[in-house]
């Protein structure tokens, strides 16, 4: 798929979200755009205890797949209430930081002009190794736990 085709697909998906009365999704990449556009969203989190998603939990309504199946939630699909707005403080901070970055770098033409640090080849490789190790330790094991939990739910 070409970059242009991907961009078109993203635009089409965003239009669907934007015009929805509400969205129920298991995907963070659907949850956050809905939140940004003010579309009521119910996030069905396959592994509710998975720490990776902690920063976003307080911003939206979150339920487990079992809660959906058992109708154990207070989300009104017919007349959904707006999202809480708890994300707006973070949004405001991000906009401020981005504007500051743009202002500080408005006269720079390339990424090389913007880079704030230079690493030797050895330092770069050590950084990449440590980053990969941390990512595997932090995300791979919980991901496998999530896969196992999903398999257990399927077999019930």
Short mmCIF file of C-alpha atoms in Angstrom, two decimals:
data_model
loop_
_atom_site.label_atom_id
_atom_site.label_comp_id
_atom_site.label_asym_id
_atom_site.label_seq_id
_atom_site.Cartn_x
_atom_site.Cartn_y
_atom_site.Cartn_z
CA UNK A 1 0.00 0.00 0.00
CA UNK A 2 1.41 3.40 -0.95
CA UNK A 3 1.77 6.27 1.51
CA UNK A 4 -1.03 8.12 -0.27
CA UNK A 5 -3.36 5.10 0.06
CA UNK A 6 -2.54 4.82 3.75
CA UNK A 7 -3.21 8.53 4.29
CA UNK A 8 -6.55 8.21 2.51
CA UNK A 9 -7.49 5.20 4.67
CA UNK A 10 -6.63 7.14 7.83
CA UNK A 11 -8.71 10.12 6.70
CA UNK A 12 -11.66 7.86 5.95
CA UNK A 13 -11.38 6.15 9.33
CA UNK A 14 -11.17 9.49 11.14
CA UNK A 15 -14.29 10.71 9.30
CA UNK A 16 -16.15 7.60 10.47
CA UNK A 17 -15.07 8.23 14.08
CA UNK A 18 -15.84 11.93 13.87
CA UNK A 19 -19.40 11.30 12.69
CA UNK A 20 -20.14 8.46 15.10
CA UNK A 21 -22.57 8.87 17.96
CA UNK A 22 -20.12 6.84 20.05
CA UNK A 23 -17.30 4.35 19.49
CA UNK A 24 -16.61 1.06 21.27
CA UNK A 25 -13.12 -0.21 20.57
CA UNK A 26 -10.30 -2.41 21.78
CA UNK A 27 -7.73 -0.20 20.04
CA UNK A 28 -5.85 2.67 21.67
CA UNK A 29 -5.31 4.06 18.17
CA UNK A 30 -9.08 4.45 17.87
CA UNK A 31 -9.62 5.58 21.46
CA UNK A 32 -7.28 8.58 21.37
CA UNK A 33 -8.60 10.16 18.12
CA UNK A 34 -12.17 9.80 19.41
CA UNK A 35 -11.13 11.46 22.64
CA UNK A 36 -9.46 14.30 20.71
CA UNK A 37 -12.56 14.81 18.54
CA UNK A 38 -14.96 14.71 21.47
CA UNK A 39 -16.65 11.48 20.41
CA UNK A 40 -17.85 9.43 23.40
CA UNK A 41 -15.68 6.34 23.55
CA UNK A 42 -15.82 3.08 25.47
CA UNK A 43 -12.47 1.34 25.54
CA UNK A 44 -12.70 -2.42 25.91
CA UNK A 45 -9.32 -3.26 27.35
CA UNK A 46 -8.47 -6.93 26.87
CA UNK A 47 -6.11 -6.92 29.81
CA UNK A 48 -7.40 -4.29 32.25
CA UNK A 49 -4.37 -4.66 34.54
CA UNK A 50 -1.81 -4.09 31.80
CA UNK A 51 0.28 -1.10 32.96
CA UNK A 52 1.17 0.10 29.48
CA UNK A 53 -2.19 1.85 29.18
CA UNK A 54 -2.26 3.44 32.64
CA UNK A 55 -1.76 7.04 31.44
CA UNK A 56 -4.95 6.85 29.36
CA UNK A 57 -7.29 4.99 31.73
CA UNK A 58 -8.41 8.09 33.62
CA UNK A 59 -9.31 9.86 30.37
CA UNK A 60 -11.94 7.43 29.06
CA UNK A 61 -14.39 4.82 30.24
CA UNK A 62 -12.70 1.41 30.35
CA UNK A 63 -14.32 -2.01 30.60
CA UNK A 64 -13.13 -5.58 30.22
CA UNK A 65 -14.44 -7.95 27.53
CA UNK A 66 -16.24 -9.90 30.28
CA UNK A 67 -17.99 -6.74 31.46
CA UNK A 68 -19.25 -6.13 27.92
CA UNK A 69 -20.46 -9.72 27.58
CA UNK A 70 -22.23 -9.59 30.97
CA UNK A 71 -23.56 -6.07 30.31
CA UNK A 72 -21.74 -4.96 33.46
CA UNK A 73 -21.07 -1.31 32.54
CA UNK A 74 -22.85 2.04 32.64
CA UNK A 75 -22.16 3.16 29.06
CA UNK A 76 -25.36 4.24 27.32
CA UNK A 77 -25.05 3.32 23.64
CA UNK A 78 -28.30 5.10 22.73
CA UNK A 79 -27.53 8.37 24.49
CA UNK A 80 -23.82 8.32 25.42
CA UNK A 81 -22.56 10.94 27.85
CA UNK A 82 -19.54 13.01 26.80
CA UNK A 83 -16.01 11.95 27.69
CA UNK A 84 -14.83 13.26 31.06
CA UNK A 85 -12.46 15.91 29.72
CA UNK A 86 -9.69 14.71 32.03
CA UNK A 87 -7.31 14.66 29.07
CA UNK A 88 -7.60 18.41 28.45
CA UNK A 89 -4.94 19.38 31.02
CA UNK A 90 -2.40 17.12 29.30
CA UNK A 91 -3.52 18.40 25.90
CA UNK A 92 -2.94 21.98 26.99
CA UNK A 93 0.56 21.14 28.27
CA UNK A 94 1.41 19.35 25.01
CA UNK A 95 0.26 22.29 22.90
CA UNK A 96 2.39 24.64 25.00
CA UNK A 97 5.48 22.42 24.65
CA UNK A 98 4.99 21.99 20.91
CA UNK A 99 4.56 25.73 20.35
CA UNK A 100 7.72 26.38 22.38
CA UNK A 101 9.63 23.78 20.34
CA UNK A 102 8.43 25.30 17.06
CA UNK A 103 9.37 28.78 18.20
CA UNK A 104 12.84 27.65 19.31
CA UNK A 105 13.47 25.82 16.05
CA UNK A 106 11.73 28.00 13.46
CA UNK A 107 15.02 28.99 11.78
CA UNK A 108 16.33 25.43 11.55
CA UNK A 109 15.94 23.63 8.25
CA UNK A 110 16.82 20.00 8.91
CA UNK A 111 16.63 17.45 11.70
CA UNK A 112 20.41 17.70 11.98
CA UNK A 113 20.01 21.37 12.93
CA UNK A 114 17.50 20.44 15.64
CA UNK A 115 19.39 17.51 17.20
CA UNK A 116 20.52 18.41 20.69
CA UNK A 117 22.99 15.57 21.25
CA UNK A 118 25.59 13.74 19.26
CA UNK A 119 26.60 10.19 20.05
CA UNK A 120 29.63 8.18 19.07
CA UNK A 121 28.82 4.98 17.18
CA UNK A 122 29.56 2.95 20.31
CA UNK A 123 27.28 5.16 22.47
CA UNK A 124 24.51 4.90 19.87
CA UNK A 125 24.73 1.09 19.80
CA UNK A 126 24.76 0.90 23.60
CA UNK A 127 21.70 3.16 23.74
CA UNK A 128 19.86 1.04 21.16
CA UNK A 129 20.76 -2.16 23.00
CA UNK A 130 19.53 -0.80 26.35
CA UNK A 131 16.37 0.56 24.75
CA UNK A 132 15.58 -2.80 23.14
CA UNK A 133 16.33 -4.68 26.37
CA UNK A 134 14.09 -2.37 28.38
CA UNK A 135 11.30 -2.63 25.81
CA UNK A 136 11.46 -6.42 25.79
CA UNK A 137 11.57 -6.65 29.59
CA UNK A 138 8.80 -4.14 30.09
CA UNK A 139 6.42 -4.97 27.21
CA UNK A 140 7.08 -8.50 25.94
CA UNK A 141 6.30 -10.32 29.17
CA UNK A 142 3.06 -8.37 29.82
CA UNK A 143 2.12 -8.87 26.15
CA UNK A 144 2.51 -12.61 26.52
CA UNK A 145 0.38 -12.47 29.68
CA UNK A 146 -2.28 -10.64 27.68
CA UNK A 147 -2.14 -13.23 24.87
CA UNK A 148 -2.53 -16.03 27.43
CA UNK A 149 -5.48 -14.24 29.05
CA UNK A 150 -7.19 -13.86 25.66
CA UNK A 151 -6.66 -17.55 24.92
CA UNK A 152 -8.19 -18.41 28.30
CA UNK A 153 -11.22 -16.21 27.54
CA UNK A 154 -11.67 -17.91 24.17
CA UNK A 155 -11.68 -21.34 25.77
CA UNK A 156 -14.35 -20.41 28.36
#
